[in-house]
Amino acid sequence: MPRSKKGKRGGSSSSKGRNGVKGESGVSDDDLASEVLSHYSSTSESASVIEEGTGEVVDEQTAQEETEDKLKQCIDNLMDKSAKTRLAALESLRLGFSSRVLYEFLLERRFTISDCLERSLKKGGGEEQAAAATVCALLCVQLGGGVEGEEGFKMLRPILSSILIDSCASLSARQSCARALGMCCYVSASDDAEDLLKSIGHLESVFVGAYPLGDGTLPSVKAGIPVLHSTALQSWALLCTLCPASRINTILNHHMPRLHACLESSEVNFRIAVGETIALLCELGRDIDQEFEYEDCDALCDSLKNLATDGNKHRAKNDRRKQRSIFREVLHYIENEDFTEEKIQFGIEAIYIDGWMRRRIYDAFKEVLESGVRHHLQFNPLLRDIFGLGPPLILDASVKASRISRTERHLFNSAAFKARTKLRNKVRDKRADVM
């Protein structure tokens, strides 16, 4: 079972291989990717579930062995000379890693996979770099927060950071590296002040390109750059949840006024990312000091009210609706500390997203795992630890017949998250002297 770290706070897909290049096995890369997806999709639903009426456990050992054989072929294909073959292999690994928990399978192959990913990041084109970075994030989620995950992150962090800050690299690769750097650091390096600070610094160096200029105006940026700014800001916000109180105070003083100014950005998705980050930073501030209030709170609330009621006809209707919804939530939190709770159901369990930090953490995993996030919430010890769920459940008919009430689950989740918050604050205090 993966080892996970205590004291941590508790969510881009690449295209399928399209070229049908034949591998050594005689099976096309398209077919291999399709079969991997098919196996994981069909077996993930049946894991640890009892067949009704028979009482017999669904035996998926054969299917597991078949899919692992296919993944072995994909790993071999990562070393192929053909870029198309490598891309198809990366896509198959993305599908497999996001759909199932594969800790034991990956444990003995982690160095080989890490070497191949590093090679793709260093020598591949933009599309291959983007795909490799996504698999890096998934590999860290699979290996968890133990020594194995830390080893992989320390190996891959330099090249992920290098591509992220390289203005000549492809935008898709930089965006994927921003997401991977945030996730890998969150999972694998939360107790390493040096790695945490370096990752935060690299992400920060990207999105500050959207900050106001000396005269107070926002800079003009090239097409596609706001998406990169948004991704880097969201990954940075994720890592802020790991920072000690002293660092949070510095972040609040430096970034809050500049983020406030960025609410005037012409890019709706960047504005939304900024608004959510402002709410998260305010929550962090109140977590440290219950009396915390942003010094220019009245002006901030005025900006949020304007965005929450924006009827600008020049914006797309869906963009206006999404913006109004998000900024109403942000405004209510800033003014009244109100947060609209969200329930995430998976199997017979559920988690409750009841704060901006918890939402950012869940969204970060969801962005990496996509449709596989619920499966990982059920069976991945890392996610279950982060969200206070305890060990994976072993389901049987009696458990299915006696589901606990919504209130009981909510109270348990809230208590578990509060306990993790206390642990997190202790870890913060220990790191305060070195950050």
Short mmCIF file of C-alpha atoms in Angstrom, two decimals:
data_model
loop_
_atom_site.label_atom_id
_atom_site.label_comp_id
_atom_site.label_asym_id
_atom_site.label_seq_id
_atom_site.Cartn_x
_atom_site.Cartn_y
_atom_site.Cartn_z
CA MET A 1 0.00 0.00 0.00
CA PRO A 2 1.30 3.48 -0.75
CA ARG A 3 2.77 5.38 2.14
CA SER A 4 1.16 8.76 2.68
CA LYS A 5 2.29 11.80 4.62
CA LYS A 6 0.64 13.10 7.73
CA GLY A 7 -0.14 16.74 8.28
CA LYS A 8 -1.19 17.60 4.71
CA ARG A 9 -4.33 19.57 3.85
CA GLY A 10 -7.54 17.64 3.00
CA GLY A 11 -8.35 17.59 -7.38
CA SER A 12 -5.22 18.23 -19.28
CA SER A 13 -5.85 15.46 -21.11
CA SER A 14 -3.84 14.71 -24.22
CA SER A 15 -5.41 13.29 -27.37
CA LYS A 16 -5.44 9.58 -28.09
CA GLY A 17 -2.77 8.16 -30.39
CA ARG A 18 -4.20 8.63 -33.86
CA ASN A 19 -1.56 7.24 -36.17
CA GLY A 20 -1.85 3.51 -35.67
CA VAL A 21 1.93 2.88 -35.56
CA LYS A 22 2.71 -0.79 -35.08
CA GLY A 23 4.76 -1.77 -32.05
CA GLU A 24 6.95 -4.81 -31.60
CA SER A 25 3.97 -6.86 -30.52
CA GLY A 26 2.20 -6.27 -33.83
CA VAL A 27 -0.62 -4.38 -32.09
CA SER A 28 -1.16 -0.80 -33.20
CA ASP A 29 -0.69 1.97 -30.65
CA ASP A 30 -4.30 3.02 -31.21
CA ASP A 31 -5.48 -0.51 -30.41
CA LEU A 32 -3.24 -0.70 -27.34
CA ALA A 33 -4.56 2.58 -25.94
CA SER A 34 -8.13 1.51 -26.66
CA GLU A 35 -7.70 -1.87 -24.99
CA VAL A 36 -6.11 -0.34 -21.90
CA LEU A 37 -9.02 2.07 -21.56
CA SER A 38 -11.54 -0.72 -22.15
CA HIS A 39 -10.02 -2.97 -19.50
CA TYR A 40 -9.75 -0.24 -16.89
CA SER A 41 -13.23 1.07 -17.57
CA SER A 42 -14.84 -2.36 -17.32
CA THR A 43 -12.98 -3.57 -14.24
CA SER A 44 -12.85 -0.39 -12.17
CA GLU A 45 -16.58 -0.56 -11.53
CA SER A 46 -16.37 -4.10 -10.18
CA ALA A 47 -13.47 -3.72 -7.76
CA SER A 48 -14.33 -5.08 -4.30
CA VAL A 49 -18.05 -5.26 -5.13
CA ILE A 50 -20.27 -8.24 -4.37
CA GLU A 51 -22.50 -9.61 -7.12
CA GLU A 52 -26.09 -9.38 -5.96
CA GLY A 53 -27.85 -12.69 -5.51
CA THR A 54 -24.73 -14.86 -5.75
CA GLY A 55 -22.65 -13.60 -2.84
CA GLU A 56 -19.53 -14.36 -4.87
CA VAL A 57 -16.74 -11.81 -5.14
CA VAL A 58 -16.06 -10.68 -8.68
CA ASP A 59 -12.62 -12.06 -9.49
CA GLU A 60 -10.70 -9.45 -11.46
CA GLN A 61 -7.24 -10.98 -11.10
CA THR A 62 -7.16 -12.13 -14.72
CA ALA A 63 -8.24 -8.73 -15.98
CA GLN A 64 -5.62 -7.09 -13.77
CA GLU A 65 -2.89 -9.31 -15.20
CA GLU A 66 -3.99 -8.56 -18.76
CA THR A 67 -3.99 -4.82 -18.24
CA GLU A 68 -0.62 -4.93 -16.52
CA ASP A 69 0.80 -6.83 -19.50
CA LYS A 70 -0.50 -4.10 -21.79
CA LEU A 71 0.97 -1.39 -19.58
CA LYS A 72 4.32 -3.19 -19.64
CA GLN A 73 4.22 -2.92 -23.43
CA CYS A 74 3.38 0.79 -23.12
CA ILE A 75 6.37 1.33 -20.83
CA ASP A 76 8.60 -0.42 -23.38
CA ASN A 77 7.15 1.84 -26.09
CA LEU A 78 8.26 4.93 -24.16
CA MET A 79 11.77 4.11 -25.38
CA ASP A 80 10.77 3.76 -29.03
CA LYS A 81 12.49 5.94 -31.62
CA SER A 82 9.16 7.02 -33.09
CA ALA A 83 7.60 10.09 -31.47
CA LYS A 84 4.14 8.83 -32.50
CA THR A 85 4.72 5.55 -30.71
CA ARG A 86 5.91 7.34 -27.57
CA LEU A 87 2.90 9.65 -27.63
CA ALA A 88 0.51 6.72 -27.94
CA ALA A 89 2.29 4.99 -25.03
CA LEU A 90 2.00 8.11 -22.86
CA GLU A 91 -1.71 8.34 -23.64
CA SER A 92 -2.22 4.67 -22.68
CA LEU A 93 -0.35 5.21 -19.41
CA ARG A 94 -2.46 8.29 -18.70
CA LEU A 95 -5.63 6.25 -19.15
CA GLY A 96 -4.35 3.39 -17.02
CA PHE A 97 -2.91 5.53 -14.20
CA SER A 98 -6.01 7.69 -13.90
CA SER A 99 -8.44 4.76 -13.95
CA ARG A 100 -6.91 2.36 -11.42
CA VAL A 101 -4.68 2.20 -8.35
CA LEU A 102 -1.45 0.50 -9.48
CA TYR A 103 0.96 1.02 -6.59
CA GLU A 104 2.42 -2.50 -6.47
CA PHE A 105 2.80 -2.65 -10.25
CA LEU A 106 4.54 0.74 -10.42
CA LEU A 107 6.74 0.32 -7.36
CA GLU A 108 9.29 -1.92 -9.11
CA ARG A 109 9.10 0.04 -12.38
CA ARG A 110 9.17 3.59 -11.05
CA PHE A 111 12.81 4.29 -11.95
CA THR A 112 12.38 3.03 -15.51
CA ILE A 113 9.23 5.10 -15.98
CA SER A 114 10.82 8.20 -14.41
CA ASP A 115 13.85 7.87 -16.70
CA CYS A 116 11.58 7.62 -19.75
CA LEU A 117 9.48 10.58 -18.67
CA GLU A 118 12.59 12.68 -18.08
CA ARG A 119 13.82 11.78 -21.57
CA SER A 120 10.49 12.77 -23.14
CA LEU A 121 10.51 16.06 -21.24
CA LYS A 122 14.06 16.87 -22.28
CA LYS A 123 14.04 15.72 -25.90
CA GLY A 124 10.40 15.45 -26.99
CA GLY A 125 8.35 18.02 -28.87
CA GLY A 126 5.71 20.17 -27.21
CA GLU A 127 2.93 17.58 -27.43
CA GLU A 128 5.13 14.84 -26.01
CA GLN A 129 6.36 17.12 -23.21
CA ALA A 130 2.77 17.99 -22.27
CA ALA A 131 1.75 14.32 -22.21
CA ALA A 132 4.85 13.31 -20.22
CA ALA A 133 4.22 16.02 -17.61
CA THR A 134 0.65 14.76 -17.13
CA VAL A 135 1.93 11.21 -16.57
CA CYS A 136 4.49 12.61 -14.08
CA ALA A 137 1.63 14.00 -12.00
CA LEU A 138 -0.28 10.72 -12.19
CA LEU A 139 2.81 8.72 -11.22
CA CYS A 140 3.20 10.84 -8.07
CA VAL A 141 -0.47 10.33 -7.19
CA GLN A 142 -0.01 6.58 -7.66
CA LEU A 143 3.18 6.34 -5.57
CA GLY A 144 1.82 8.55 -2.79
CA GLY A 145 3.66 10.75 -0.32
CA GLY A 146 6.29 8.25 0.80
CA VAL A 147 9.95 7.88 -0.10
CA GLU A 148 9.15 6.51 -3.56
CA GLY A 149 7.12 9.58 -4.52
CA GLU A 150 9.77 11.92 -3.10
CA GLU A 151 12.50 10.25 -5.14
CA GLY A 152 10.52 10.64 -8.33
CA PHE A 153 9.70 14.29 -7.63
CA LYS A 154 13.30 15.24 -6.85
CA MET A 155 14.34 13.67 -10.13
CA LEU A 156 11.64 15.34 -12.24
CA ARG A 157 11.24 18.71 -10.53
CA PRO A 158 14.20 20.41 -12.27
CA ILE A 159 13.04 19.59 -15.81
CA LEU A 160 9.38 20.39 -15.03
CA SER A 161 10.47 23.77 -13.65
CA SER A 162 12.81 24.39 -16.58
CA ILE A 163 10.05 23.90 -19.17
CA LEU A 164 7.56 25.92 -17.10
CA ILE A 165 9.73 29.05 -17.04
CA ASP A 166 11.02 28.68 -20.62
CA SER A 167 9.21 31.32 -22.67
CA CYS A 168 10.25 29.51 -25.87
CA ALA A 169 8.61 26.19 -24.88
CA SER A 170 5.17 25.31 -26.20
CA LEU A 171 2.26 26.73 -24.20
CA SER A 172 0.62 23.31 -23.81
CA ALA A 173 3.86 21.88 -22.38
CA ARG A 174 4.29 24.81 -19.98
CA GLN A 175 0.69 24.54 -18.82
CA SER A 176 0.99 20.79 -18.25
CA CYS A 177 4.27 21.31 -16.35
CA ALA A 178 2.63 23.97 -14.16
CA ARG A 179 -0.11 21.53 -13.18
CA ALA A 180 2.34 18.64 -12.68
CA LEU A 181 4.75 20.72 -10.60
CA GLY A 182 1.96 21.80 -8.25
CA MET A 183 0.52 18.30 -7.85
CA CYS A 184 3.86 16.50 -7.49
CA CYS A 185 5.11 19.02 -4.95
CA TYR A 186 1.86 18.88 -2.98
CA VAL A 187 1.97 15.08 -2.82
CA SER A 188 5.70 14.48 -2.47
CA ALA A 189 7.51 17.48 -1.00
CA SER A 190 5.26 19.10 1.59
CA ASP A 191 7.83 18.50 4.35
CA ASP A 192 10.77 19.69 2.23
CA ALA A 193 10.99 23.46 2.64
CA GLU A 194 13.53 23.86 -0.15
CA ASP A 195 11.54 22.00 -2.80
CA LEU A 196 8.34 23.72 -1.71
CA LEU A 197 9.85 27.20 -1.91
CA LYS A 198 11.49 26.55 -5.27
CA SER A 199 8.25 25.23 -6.76
CA ILE A 200 6.25 28.15 -5.40
CA GLY A 201 8.85 30.56 -6.78
CA HIS A 202 8.80 29.07 -10.27
CA LEU A 203 5.00 29.09 -10.45
CA GLU A 204 4.92 32.64 -9.13
CA SER A 205 7.42 33.80 -11.76
CA VAL A 206 4.92 32.78 -14.45
CA PHE A 207 1.63 34.31 -13.28
CA VAL A 208 3.15 37.59 -12.07
CA GLY A 209 3.38 38.38 -15.78
CA ALA A 210 -0.33 39.27 -15.47
CA TYR A 211 0.22 41.67 -12.55
CA PRO A 212 -0.29 45.42 -13.08
CA LEU A 213 2.55 47.50 -14.47
CA GLY A 214 4.14 50.44 -12.70
CA ASP A 215 1.42 52.81 -13.90
CA GLY A 216 -1.30 50.51 -12.58
CA THR A 217 -2.49 49.21 -15.97
CA LEU A 218 -2.63 45.52 -16.76
CA PRO A 219 -0.15 44.26 -19.37
CA SER A 220 -1.16 43.04 -22.82
CA VAL A 221 -0.32 39.36 -23.24
CA LYS A 222 -0.19 37.01 -26.21
CA ALA A 223 -3.08 34.67 -27.02
CA GLY A 224 -3.01 31.55 -24.89
CA ILE A 225 -0.88 33.09 -22.11
CA PRO A 226 -3.85 33.76 -19.76
CA VAL A 227 -4.55 30.01 -19.67
CA LEU A 228 -0.95 29.42 -18.57
CA HIS A 229 -1.27 32.20 -15.97
CA SER A 230 -4.46 30.58 -14.63
CA THR A 231 -2.91 27.12 -14.34
CA ALA A 232 0.24 28.44 -12.66
CA LEU A 233 -1.86 30.52 -10.23
CA GLN A 234 -4.04 27.54 -9.31
CA SER A 235 -1.01 25.30 -8.69
CA TRP A 236 0.59 28.06 -6.64
CA ALA A 237 -2.60 28.40 -4.58
CA LEU A 238 -2.54 24.63 -3.95
CA LEU A 239 1.01 24.88 -2.58
CA CYS A 240 0.10 27.91 -0.45
CA THR A 241 -2.02 25.54 1.64
CA LEU A 242 1.24 23.90 2.78
CA CYS A 243 3.04 27.09 3.81
CA PRO A 244 3.72 28.07 7.46
CA ALA A 245 1.99 31.06 9.00
CA SER A 246 4.98 33.38 8.56
CA ARG A 247 5.05 32.68 4.83
CA ILE A 248 1.28 33.13 4.52
CA ASN A 249 1.53 36.60 6.05
CA THR A 250 4.18 37.57 3.50
CA ILE A 251 2.05 36.17 0.67
CA LEU A 252 -1.03 38.06 1.83
CA ASN A 253 0.80 41.37 2.08
CA HIS A 254 2.47 41.06 -1.31
CA HIS A 255 -0.09 39.32 -3.49
CA MET A 256 -3.54 40.39 -2.31
CA PRO A 257 -3.38 43.97 -3.72
CA ARG A 258 -2.00 42.71 -7.03
CA LEU A 259 -4.56 39.94 -7.35
CA HIS A 260 -7.25 42.49 -6.57
CA ALA A 261 -6.04 44.54 -9.54
CA CYS A 262 -6.14 41.43 -11.76
CA LEU A 263 -9.91 41.20 -11.30
CA GLU A 264 -10.02 43.79 -14.09
CA SER A 265 -8.47 41.32 -16.56
CA SER A 266 -10.31 40.90 -19.85
CA GLU A 267 -9.94 37.09 -19.66
CA VAL A 268 -12.90 35.54 -17.86
CA ASN A 269 -11.21 32.27 -16.84
CA PHE A 270 -8.21 34.12 -15.43
CA ARG A 271 -10.54 36.46 -13.51
CA ILE A 272 -12.28 33.43 -12.04
CA ALA A 273 -8.97 31.82 -11.04
CA VAL A 274 -7.95 35.10 -9.40
CA GLY A 275 -11.25 35.37 -7.52
CA GLU A 276 -11.00 31.83 -6.18
CA THR A 277 -7.38 32.42 -5.16
CA ILE A 278 -8.33 35.61 -3.30
CA ALA A 279 -10.98 33.65 -1.38
CA LEU A 280 -8.47 30.88 -0.59
CA LEU A 281 -5.88 33.38 0.66
CA CYS A 282 -8.49 35.04 2.86
CA GLU A 283 -9.37 31.62 4.27
CA LEU A 284 -5.69 30.98 4.97
CA GLY A 285 -5.45 34.36 6.67
CA ARG A 286 -8.50 33.61 8.85
CA ASP A 287 -7.08 30.16 9.57
CA ILE A 288 -4.09 31.88 11.17
CA ASP A 289 -5.94 34.85 12.67
CA GLN A 290 -9.72 34.80 13.05
CA GLU A 291 -9.75 38.61 12.92
CA PHE A 292 -7.90 38.78 9.58
CA GLU A 293 -9.33 41.25 7.08
CA TYR A 294 -7.82 42.48 3.83
CA GLU A 295 -6.88 46.14 4.33
CA ASP A 296 -8.75 47.32 1.21
CA CYS A 297 -11.73 45.05 1.81
CA ASP A 298 -14.40 47.61 0.86
CA ALA A 299 -12.86 48.22 -2.56
CA LEU A 300 -12.40 44.47 -3.05
CA CYS A 301 -16.08 43.84 -2.25
CA ASP A 302 -17.09 46.54 -4.72
CA SER A 303 -15.04 44.81 -7.44
CA LEU A 304 -16.58 41.45 -6.56
CA LYS A 305 -20.11 42.90 -6.62
CA ASN A 306 -19.50 44.30 -10.10
CA LEU A 307 -18.33 40.93 -11.35
CA ALA A 308 -21.16 39.08 -9.57
CA THR A 309 -23.71 41.23 -11.42
CA ASP A 310 -21.84 41.71 -14.70
CA GLY A 311 -24.27 41.97 -17.60
CA ASN A 312 -21.76 42.99 -20.26
CA LYS A 313 -23.28 41.87 -23.56
CA HIS A 314 -19.82 41.68 -25.13
CA ARG A 315 -19.11 38.58 -23.02
CA ALA A 316 -20.47 35.17 -23.95
CA LYS A 317 -23.65 34.23 -22.10
CA ASN A 318 -22.12 31.12 -20.51
CA ASP A 319 -19.06 33.13 -19.43
CA ARG A 320 -21.28 35.73 -17.76
CA ARG A 321 -23.31 33.06 -15.98
CA LYS A 322 -20.20 31.21 -14.73
CA GLN A 323 -18.53 34.43 -13.62
CA ARG A 324 -21.58 35.68 -11.73
CA SER A 325 -21.98 32.36 -9.93
CA ILE A 326 -18.34 32.13 -8.82
CA PHE A 327 -18.05 35.75 -7.75
CA ARG A 328 -21.28 35.60 -5.76
CA GLU A 329 -19.68 32.76 -3.77
CA VAL A 330 -16.43 34.67 -3.35
CA LEU A 331 -18.27 37.82 -2.25
CA HIS A 332 -20.40 35.94 0.29
CA TYR A 333 -17.27 34.37 1.75
CA ILE A 334 -15.33 37.63 1.98
CA GLU A 335 -18.27 39.47 3.57
CA ASN A 336 -19.83 36.77 5.75
CA GLU A 337 -17.53 33.71 5.65
CA ASP A 338 -20.36 31.84 3.93
CA PHE A 339 -19.45 28.90 1.70
CA THR A 340 -21.85 26.80 -0.37
CA GLU A 341 -21.07 23.22 0.59
CA GLU A 342 -20.71 20.65 -2.18
CA LYS A 343 -21.19 16.91 -1.77
CA ILE A 344 -19.01 14.51 -3.80
CA GLN A 345 -20.51 11.02 -3.83
CA PHE A 346 -18.52 7.90 -4.71
CA GLY A 347 -19.82 4.41 -4.01
CA ILE A 348 -21.52 4.46 -0.61
CA GLU A 349 -19.20 7.22 0.64
CA ALA A 350 -19.04 10.98 0.19
CA ILE A 351 -16.81 13.91 0.97
CA TYR A 352 -18.04 17.44 1.60
CA ILE A 353 -16.28 20.41 0.05
CA ASP A 354 -16.88 23.05 2.71
CA GLY A 355 -14.12 25.59 2.14
CA TRP A 356 -11.91 27.18 -0.52
CA MET A 357 -8.79 25.26 0.49
CA ARG A 358 -10.62 21.95 0.35
CA ARG A 359 -12.14 22.90 -3.02
CA ARG A 360 -8.73 23.76 -4.49
CA ILE A 361 -7.28 20.47 -3.28
CA TYR A 362 -10.18 18.43 -4.69
CA ASP A 363 -10.16 20.36 -7.98
CA ALA A 364 -6.41 19.80 -8.35
CA PHE A 365 -6.84 16.04 -8.10
CA LYS A 366 -9.84 16.16 -10.40
CA GLU A 367 -7.86 18.08 -13.02
CA VAL A 368 -5.17 15.38 -12.99
CA LEU A 369 -7.32 12.26 -12.55
CA GLU A 370 -10.32 13.50 -14.55
CA SER A 371 -13.12 10.88 -14.54
CA GLY A 372 -10.96 8.55 -12.41
CA VAL A 373 -11.07 10.81 -9.36
CA ARG A 374 -13.99 8.95 -7.75
CA HIS A 375 -12.26 5.59 -8.17
CA HIS A 376 -9.13 7.00 -6.51
CA LEU A 377 -11.21 8.45 -3.68
CA GLN A 378 -12.51 4.94 -3.08
CA PHE A 379 -9.25 3.01 -3.31
CA ASN A 380 -6.15 5.26 -3.30
CA PRO A 381 -4.75 5.54 0.26
CA LEU A 382 -3.18 8.92 -0.57
CA LEU A 383 -6.48 10.61 -1.43
CA ARG A 384 -8.27 8.83 1.40
CA ASP A 385 -5.67 10.14 3.83
CA ILE A 386 -5.83 13.70 2.48
CA PHE A 387 -9.63 13.79 2.70
CA GLY A 388 -9.82 12.00 6.05
CA LEU A 389 -11.60 8.88 4.76
CA GLY A 390 -9.53 6.20 6.47
CA PRO A 391 -8.49 2.90 4.84
CA PRO A 392 -10.36 1.75 1.69
CA LEU A 393 -13.63 0.03 2.48
CA ILE A 394 -14.16 -3.66 1.76
CA LEU A 395 -17.75 -3.82 0.63
CA ASP A 396 -20.11 -6.67 1.32
CA ALA A 397 -23.87 -7.09 1.29
CA SER A 398 -24.29 -6.17 4.96
CA VAL A 399 -22.39 -2.91 4.49
CA LYS A 400 -24.44 -2.04 1.40
CA ALA A 401 -27.65 -2.66 3.37
CA SER A 402 -26.68 -0.44 6.31
CA ARG A 403 -25.45 2.82 4.86
CA ILE A 404 -24.69 5.50 7.42
CA SER A 405 -26.71 8.68 7.30
CA ARG A 406 -25.67 11.86 5.52
CA THR A 407 -25.34 13.66 8.87
CA GLU A 408 -23.08 10.96 10.30
CA ARG A 409 -20.84 11.05 7.23
CA HIS A 410 -20.70 14.84 7.32
CA LEU A 411 -19.78 14.93 11.01
CA PHE A 412 -17.08 12.30 10.47
CA ASN A 413 -15.60 14.13 7.48
CA SER A 414 -15.64 17.48 9.28
CA ALA A 415 -14.01 16.02 12.38
CA ALA A 416 -11.35 14.28 10.31
CA PHE A 417 -10.58 17.45 8.37
CA LYS A 418 -10.33 19.52 11.56
CA ALA A 419 -7.91 16.95 12.96
CA ARG A 420 -5.81 17.20 9.80
CA THR A 421 -5.86 21.00 10.08
CA LYS A 422 -4.39 20.79 13.57
CA LEU A 423 -1.67 18.46 12.34
CA ARG A 424 -1.02 20.76 9.38
CA ASN A 425 -0.58 23.75 11.71
CA LYS A 426 1.93 21.79 13.78
CA VAL A 427 3.90 21.01 10.63
CA ARG A 428 3.71 24.71 9.69
CA ASP A 429 5.17 25.67 13.04
CA LYS A 430 8.06 23.24 12.56
CA ARG A 431 8.81 24.65 9.11
CA ALA A 432 8.50 28.30 10.16
CA ASP A 433 12.13 28.53 11.22
CA VAL A 434 13.46 27.50 7.80
CA MET A 435 11.08 29.34 5.44
#
